[in-house]
Amino acid sequence: MAPTDRQLSQQRAIVTGASSGIGAQIARVFARAGATVGVNYRGAAAAADATLREVRDGGGQAMALPADVSKEEDARRMFDDFAGRFGGVDILVANAGLQKDAAAAEMTLEAWRTVIDINLTGQFLCAREAVRRFLAQAPPPQGRARGKIICMSSVHEVIPWAGHINYAASKGGVMLMMKSLAQEVADKKIRVNGIAPGAIRTPINEAVWSDPAAMAALLRLIPYGRIGEPDDVARAALWLASDDSDYVTGTTLFVDGGMTLYPAFRDNG
Ligand code: NAD
């Protein structure tokens, strides 16, 4: 189904980390599907300008939402500002995240904490605000979900990753936070799901896809034979946010070209 089918009309969505990569594409695709989009970013306002312009050029409504998702007060203010302007919120895509890689013996406490604070605690803080808003709003007609949360995880919620133990721990945490929250709020008609991207071409891993040797090594890990694009993930997010997935909750959708299919076993084992 094309994003122009407007599966998200009348829906209000906050996308965190929407100034770049996967989050920016989700904001564009959601807007094309009819959603009003809150474009969260951290740092300089100019960082979100391109996403906001593209959403508005496509005819969508958008609002810039500066906030550091790892800060409780920022997360609360972001939801207050968005809900205050648009009357509520229906969808959260908790996407903001980063890597601070190091071998375990060299990893500073600061690098450990920063990744856990943003990738895991940041998702908790935003999900908590979203649940509070969903519960305070009247449920929609026809018994559909009163709110949807999509947690951006990673194949590293299940694949161990040497040199990235803070990142893998954060995504493993996201997976069980997502499932536990889904179990907790399902009877309130709130759906909570995760997306686990494999390797997607964004600034987070530019060092890999901009280096032909590193790219060739990466492709050996991807049975489908290509790196993913932000749009591959955005289309999965659109489905999880729409009524097309109304009976889906507590699930991780892997968008990874088969990276989790143990490709090393193709000719061995
Ligand atoms: P990216 O670097 O392009 O985007 C990350 C975004 O998060 C940026 O906009 C950044 O400003 C924002 N951000 C970082 N810290 C923040 C904070 N404290 N508050 C608010 N925003 C903050 O990278 P991406 O690849 O688009 O990553 C998006 C998500 O997808 C991340 O959670 C990442 O772990 C996940 N992911 C990416 C890949 C991949 O291959 N690109 C694979 C698996 C999972």
GROMACS .gro file of C-alpha atoms in nm, residues 2-268:
model
  267
    2ALA     CA    1   0.145   0.339  -0.095
    3PRO     CA    2   0.195   0.606   0.174
    4THR     CA    3  -0.039   0.826  -0.030
    5ASP     CA    4  -0.330   0.604   0.075
    6ARG     CA    5  -0.345   0.822   0.386
    7GLN     CA    6  -0.378   0.542   0.640
    8LEU     CA    7  -0.289   0.793   0.912
    9SER     CA    8  -0.536   1.072   0.841
   10GLN     CA    9  -0.662   1.239   1.163
   11GLN     CA   10  -0.365   1.085   1.348
   12ARG     CA   11  -0.111   1.289   1.547
   13ALA     CA   12   0.238   1.141   1.574
   14ILE     CA   13   0.553   1.236   1.762
   15VAL     CA   14   0.872   1.100   1.606
   16THR     CA   15   1.185   1.133   1.818
   17GLY     CA   16   1.523   1.181   1.654
   18ALA     CA   17   1.343   1.298   1.340
   19SER     CA   18   1.613   1.536   1.219
   20SER     CA   19   1.813   1.260   1.051
   21GLY     CA   20   1.816   0.911   0.903
   22ILE     CA   21   1.533   0.671   0.986
   23GLY     CA   22   1.337   0.920   1.200
   24ALA     CA   23   1.337   1.185   0.927
   25GLN     CA   24   1.202   0.935   0.673
   26ILE     CA   25   0.933   0.815   0.915
   27ALA     CA   26   0.824   1.179   0.960
   28ARG     CA   27   0.800   1.223   0.580
   29VAL     CA   28   0.613   0.895   0.522
   30PHE     CA   29   0.371   0.955   0.811
   31ALA     CA   30   0.295   1.305   0.682
   32ARG     CA   31   0.230   1.170   0.331
   33ALA     CA   32  -0.007   0.919   0.492
   34GLY     CA   33  -0.203   1.209   0.642
   35ALA     CA   34  -0.060   1.236   0.994
   36THR     CA   35   0.023   1.557   1.177
   37VAL     CA   36   0.386   1.511   1.279
   38GLY     CA   37   0.591   1.635   1.572
   39VAL     CA   38   0.953   1.644   1.458
   40ASN     CA   39   1.172   1.596   1.763
   41TYR     CA   40   1.537   1.692   1.747
   42ARG     CA   41   1.819   1.769   1.985
   43GLY     CA   42   2.056   2.061   1.943
   44ALA     CA   43   2.036   2.342   1.692
   45ALA     CA   44   1.692   2.424   1.551
   46ALA     CA   45   1.838   2.420   1.200
   47ALA     CA   46   1.889   2.044   1.239
   48ALA     CA   47   1.515   1.984   1.198
   49ASP     CA   48   1.459   2.243   0.923
   50ALA     CA   49   1.496   2.004   0.630
   51THR     CA   50   1.252   1.748   0.773
   52LEU     CA   51   0.998   2.018   0.861
   53ARG     CA   52   1.024   2.176   0.516
   54GLU     CA   53   0.980   1.841   0.339
   55VAL     CA   54   0.677   1.750   0.552
   56ARG     CA   55   0.513   2.087   0.491
   57ASP     CA   56   0.600   2.090   0.119
   58GLY     CA   57   0.415   1.759   0.096
   59GLY     CA   58   0.106   1.929   0.237
   60GLY     CA   59   0.143   1.789   0.590
   61GLN     CA   60   0.121   1.968   0.922
   62ALA     CA   61   0.437   1.959   1.131
   63MET     CA   62   0.574   2.104   1.451
   64ALA     CA   63   0.935   2.127   1.564
   65LEU     CA   64   0.989   1.969   1.906
   66PRO     CA   65   1.331   2.044   2.058
   67ALA     CA   66   1.401   1.801   2.341
   68ASP     CA   67   1.670   1.574   2.475
   69VAL     CA   68   1.471   1.252   2.517
   70SER     CA   69   1.692   1.137   2.804
   71LYS     CA   70   1.576   1.431   3.017
   72GLU     CA   71   1.249   1.382   3.205
   73GLU     CA   72   1.150   1.749   3.191
   74ASP     CA   73   1.226   1.773   2.817
   75ALA     CA   74   1.013   1.467   2.740
   76ARG     CA   75   0.720   1.604   2.939
   77ARG     CA   76   0.744   1.948   2.778
   78MET     CA   77   0.763   1.794   2.429
   79PHE     CA   78   0.433   1.608   2.481
   80ASP     CA   79   0.271   1.913   2.645
   81ASP     CA   80   0.371   2.139   2.354
   82PHE     CA   81   0.252   1.896   2.087
   83ALA     CA   82  -0.073   1.795   2.260
   84GLY     CA   83  -0.139   2.160   2.351
   85ARG     CA   84  -0.121   2.262   1.987
   86PHE     CA   85  -0.296   1.967   1.822
   87GLY     CA   86  -0.531   1.856   2.101
   88GLY     CA   87  -0.365   1.522   2.174
   89VAL     CA   88  -0.132   1.254   2.046
   90ASP     CA   89  -0.210   0.915   1.891
   91ILE     CA   90   0.128   0.772   1.791
   92LEU     CA   91   0.478   0.777   1.939
   93VAL     CA   92   0.776   0.655   1.742
   94ALA     CA   93   1.057   0.634   2.000
   95ASN     CA   94   1.341   0.640   1.750
   96ALA     CA   95   1.618   0.865   1.888
   97GLY     CA   96   1.937   0.675   1.951
   98LEU     CA   97   2.312   0.672   1.914
   99GLN     CA   98   2.625   0.460   1.947
  100LYS     CA   99   2.938   0.525   2.153
  101ASP     CA  100   3.152   0.227   2.064
  102ALA     CA  101   3.453   0.092   2.252
  103ALA     CA  102   3.596  -0.239   2.364
  104ALA     CA  103   3.457  -0.324   2.706
  105ALA     CA  104   3.793  -0.274   2.877
  106GLU     CA  105   3.821   0.075   2.728
  107MET     CA  106   3.459   0.181   2.766
  108THR     CA  107   3.411   0.478   2.995
  109LEU     CA  108   3.122   0.496   3.237
  110GLU     CA  109   3.017   0.810   3.051
  111ALA     CA  110   2.994   0.618   2.720
  112TRP     CA  111   2.796   0.340   2.889
  113ARG     CA  112   2.557   0.581   3.061
  114THR     CA  113   2.502   0.808   2.761
  115VAL     CA  114   2.389   0.518   2.542
  116ILE     CA  115   2.164   0.365   2.808
  117ASP     CA  116   2.023   0.708   2.901
  118ILE     CA  117   1.927   0.799   2.544
  119ASN     CA  118   1.849   0.463   2.383
  120LEU     CA  119   1.668   0.297   2.675
  121THR     CA  120   1.570   0.553   2.941
  122GLY     CA  121   1.478   0.801   2.667
  123GLN     CA  122   1.235   0.549   2.520
  124PHE     CA  123   1.087   0.483   2.865
  125LEU     CA  124   1.038   0.855   2.935
  126CYS     CA  125   0.866   0.914   2.600
  127ALA     CA  126   0.656   0.595   2.623
  128ARG     CA  127   0.543   0.692   2.973
  129GLU     CA  128   0.432   1.036   2.852
  130ALA     CA  129   0.255   0.878   2.556
  131VAL     CA  130   0.066   0.627   2.774
  132ARG     CA  131  -0.042   0.906   3.010
  133ARG     CA  132  -0.180   1.108   2.717
  134PHE     CA  133  -0.349   0.807   2.552
  135LEU     CA  134  -0.527   0.717   2.877
  136ALA     CA  135  -0.650   1.074   2.925
  137GLN     CA  136  -0.801   1.090   2.575
  138ALA     CA  137  -1.138   0.955   2.467
  139PRO     CA  138  -1.100   0.624   2.283
  140PRO     CA  139  -1.155   0.644   1.907
  141PRO     CA  140  -1.472   0.506   1.747
  142GLN     CA  141  -1.503   0.150   1.613
  143GLY     CA  142  -1.297  -0.003   1.892
  144ARG     CA  143  -0.961   0.071   1.729
  145ALA     CA  144  -0.646   0.137   1.933
  146ARG     CA  145  -0.652   0.453   2.143
  147GLY     CA  146  -0.277   0.487   2.102
  148LYS     CA  147   0.024   0.325   1.937
  149ILE     CA  148   0.388   0.316   2.041
  150ILE     CA  149   0.669   0.200   1.815
  151CYS     CA  150   1.006   0.142   1.979
  152MET     CA  151   1.306   0.159   1.747
  153SER     CA  152   1.519  -0.135   1.847
  154SER     CA  153   1.785  -0.314   1.639
  155VAL     CA  154   1.886  -0.662   1.533
  156HIS     CA  155   2.120  -0.621   1.832
  157GLU     CA  156   1.825  -0.684   2.062
  158VAL     CA  157   1.912  -1.048   1.985
  159ILE     CA  158   2.255  -1.049   1.811
  160PRO     CA  159   2.544  -0.998   2.056
  161TRP     CA  160   2.782  -0.725   1.934
  162ALA     CA  161   3.142  -0.717   2.053
  163GLY     CA  162   3.275  -0.364   2.087
  164HIS     CA  163   2.923  -0.228   2.133
  165ILE     CA  164   2.808  -0.374   2.465
  166ASN     CA  165   2.636  -0.052   2.573
  167TYR     CA  166   2.436  -0.037   2.247
  168ALA     CA  167   2.341  -0.408   2.251
  169ALA     CA  168   2.239  -0.382   2.618
  170SER     CA  169   2.023  -0.078   2.541
  171LYS     CA  170   1.842  -0.254   2.256
  172GLY     CA  171   1.797  -0.578   2.452
  173GLY     CA  172   1.642  -0.358   2.720
  174VAL     CA  173   1.418  -0.185   2.467
  175MET     CA  174   1.287  -0.525   2.354
  176LEU     CA  175   1.173  -0.636   2.700
  177MET     CA  176   1.052  -0.289   2.794
  178MET     CA  177   0.840  -0.293   2.478
  179LYS     CA  178   0.696  -0.641   2.545
  180SER     CA  179   0.630  -0.574   2.915
  181LEU     CA  180   0.460  -0.244   2.839
  182ALA     CA  181   0.257  -0.407   2.562
  183GLN     CA  182   0.135  -0.669   2.809
  184GLU     CA  183   0.054  -0.398   3.066
  185VAL     CA  184  -0.153  -0.168   2.847
  186ALA     CA  185  -0.315  -0.402   2.592
  187ASP     CA  186  -0.644  -0.401   2.782
  188LYS     CA  187  -0.643  -0.021   2.760
  189LYS     CA  188  -0.639  -0.059   2.381
  190ILE     CA  189  -0.284   0.069   2.351
  191ARG     CA  190  -0.059  -0.118   2.109
  192VAL     CA  191   0.317  -0.130   2.165
  193ASN     CA  192   0.553  -0.282   1.909
  194GLY     CA  193   0.917  -0.266   1.810
  195ILE     CA  194   1.111  -0.249   1.486
  196ALA     CA  195   1.452  -0.415   1.466
  197PRO     CA  196   1.639  -0.273   1.166
  198GLY     CA  197   1.946  -0.446   1.033
  199ALA     CA  198   2.201  -0.227   0.857
  200ILE     CA  199   2.030   0.086   0.725
  201ARG     CA  200   2.217   0.353   0.528
  202THR     CA  201   2.212   0.655   0.767
  203PRO     CA  202   2.472   0.880   0.933
  204ILE     CA  203   2.495   0.640   1.232
  205ASN     CA  204   2.693   0.387   1.022
  206GLU     CA  205   2.839   0.605   0.747
  207ALA     CA  206   3.188   0.476   0.829
  208VAL     CA  207   3.076   0.133   0.705
  209TRP     CA  208   2.877   0.213   0.389
  210SER     CA  209   3.120   0.480   0.269
  211ASP     CA  210   3.412   0.232   0.276
  212PRO     CA  211   3.397  -0.033  -0.003
  213ALA     CA  212   3.588  -0.298   0.196
  214ALA     CA  213   3.370  -0.251   0.505
  215MET     CA  214   3.061  -0.253   0.285
  216ALA     CA  215   3.164  -0.582   0.121
  217ALA     CA  216   3.215  -0.738   0.466
  218LEU     CA  217   2.876  -0.606   0.577
  219LEU     CA  218   2.698  -0.751   0.273
  220ARG     CA  219   2.823  -1.098   0.368
  221LEU     CA  220   2.597  -1.062   0.676
  222ILE     CA  221   2.287  -0.974   0.471
  223PRO     CA  222   2.128  -1.267   0.281
  224TYR     CA  223   1.907  -1.028   0.082
  225GLY     CA  224   2.222  -0.877  -0.068
  226ARG     CA  225   2.177  -0.506  -0.013
  227ILE     CA  226   2.198  -0.250   0.264
  228GLY     CA  227   1.863  -0.123   0.391
  229GLU     CA  228   1.733   0.227   0.324
  230PRO     CA  229   1.544   0.449   0.573
  231ASP     CA  230   1.232   0.400   0.361
  232ASP     CA  231   1.239   0.023   0.426
  233VAL     CA  232   1.201   0.100   0.797
  234ALA     CA  233   0.955   0.388   0.750
  235ARG     CA  234   0.713   0.165   0.557
  236ALA     CA  235   0.723  -0.093   0.837
  237ALA     CA  236   0.658   0.187   1.089
  238LEU     CA  237   0.364   0.307   0.882
  239TRP     CA  238   0.207  -0.038   0.893
  240LEU     CA  239   0.259  -0.072   1.269
  241ALA     CA  240   0.112   0.275   1.327
  242SER     CA  241  -0.194   0.216   1.109
  243ASP     CA  242  -0.514   0.022   1.168
  244ASP     CA  243  -0.383  -0.239   0.920
  245SER     CA  244  -0.192  -0.387   1.216
  246ASP     CA  245  -0.475  -0.340   1.469
  247TYR     CA  246  -0.439  -0.693   1.613
  248VAL     CA  247  -0.058  -0.669   1.648
  249THR     CA  248   0.099  -0.584   1.982
  250GLY     CA  249   0.414  -0.685   2.170
  251THR     CA  250   0.592  -0.785   1.851
  252THR     CA  251   0.931  -0.696   1.711
  253LEU     CA  252   0.921  -0.659   1.334
  254PHE     CA  253   1.267  -0.737   1.193
  255VAL     CA  254   1.352  -0.522   0.890
  256ASP     CA  255   1.695  -0.662   0.824
  257GLY     CA  256   1.725  -0.834   0.485
  258GLY     CA  257   1.765  -1.163   0.672
  259MET     CA  258   2.053  -1.055   0.897
  260THR     CA  259   1.904  -1.254   1.184
  261LEU     CA  260   1.892  -1.574   0.973
  262TYR     CA  261   2.245  -1.680   1.076
  263PRO     CA  262   2.394  -1.621   0.727
  264ALA     CA  263   2.725  -1.778   0.836
  265PHE     CA  264   2.539  -2.111   0.832
  266ARG     CA  265   2.454  -2.088   0.462
  267ASP     CA  266   2.749  -2.307   0.360
  268ASN     CA  267   2.848  -2.448   0.701
   0.00000   0.00000   0.00000
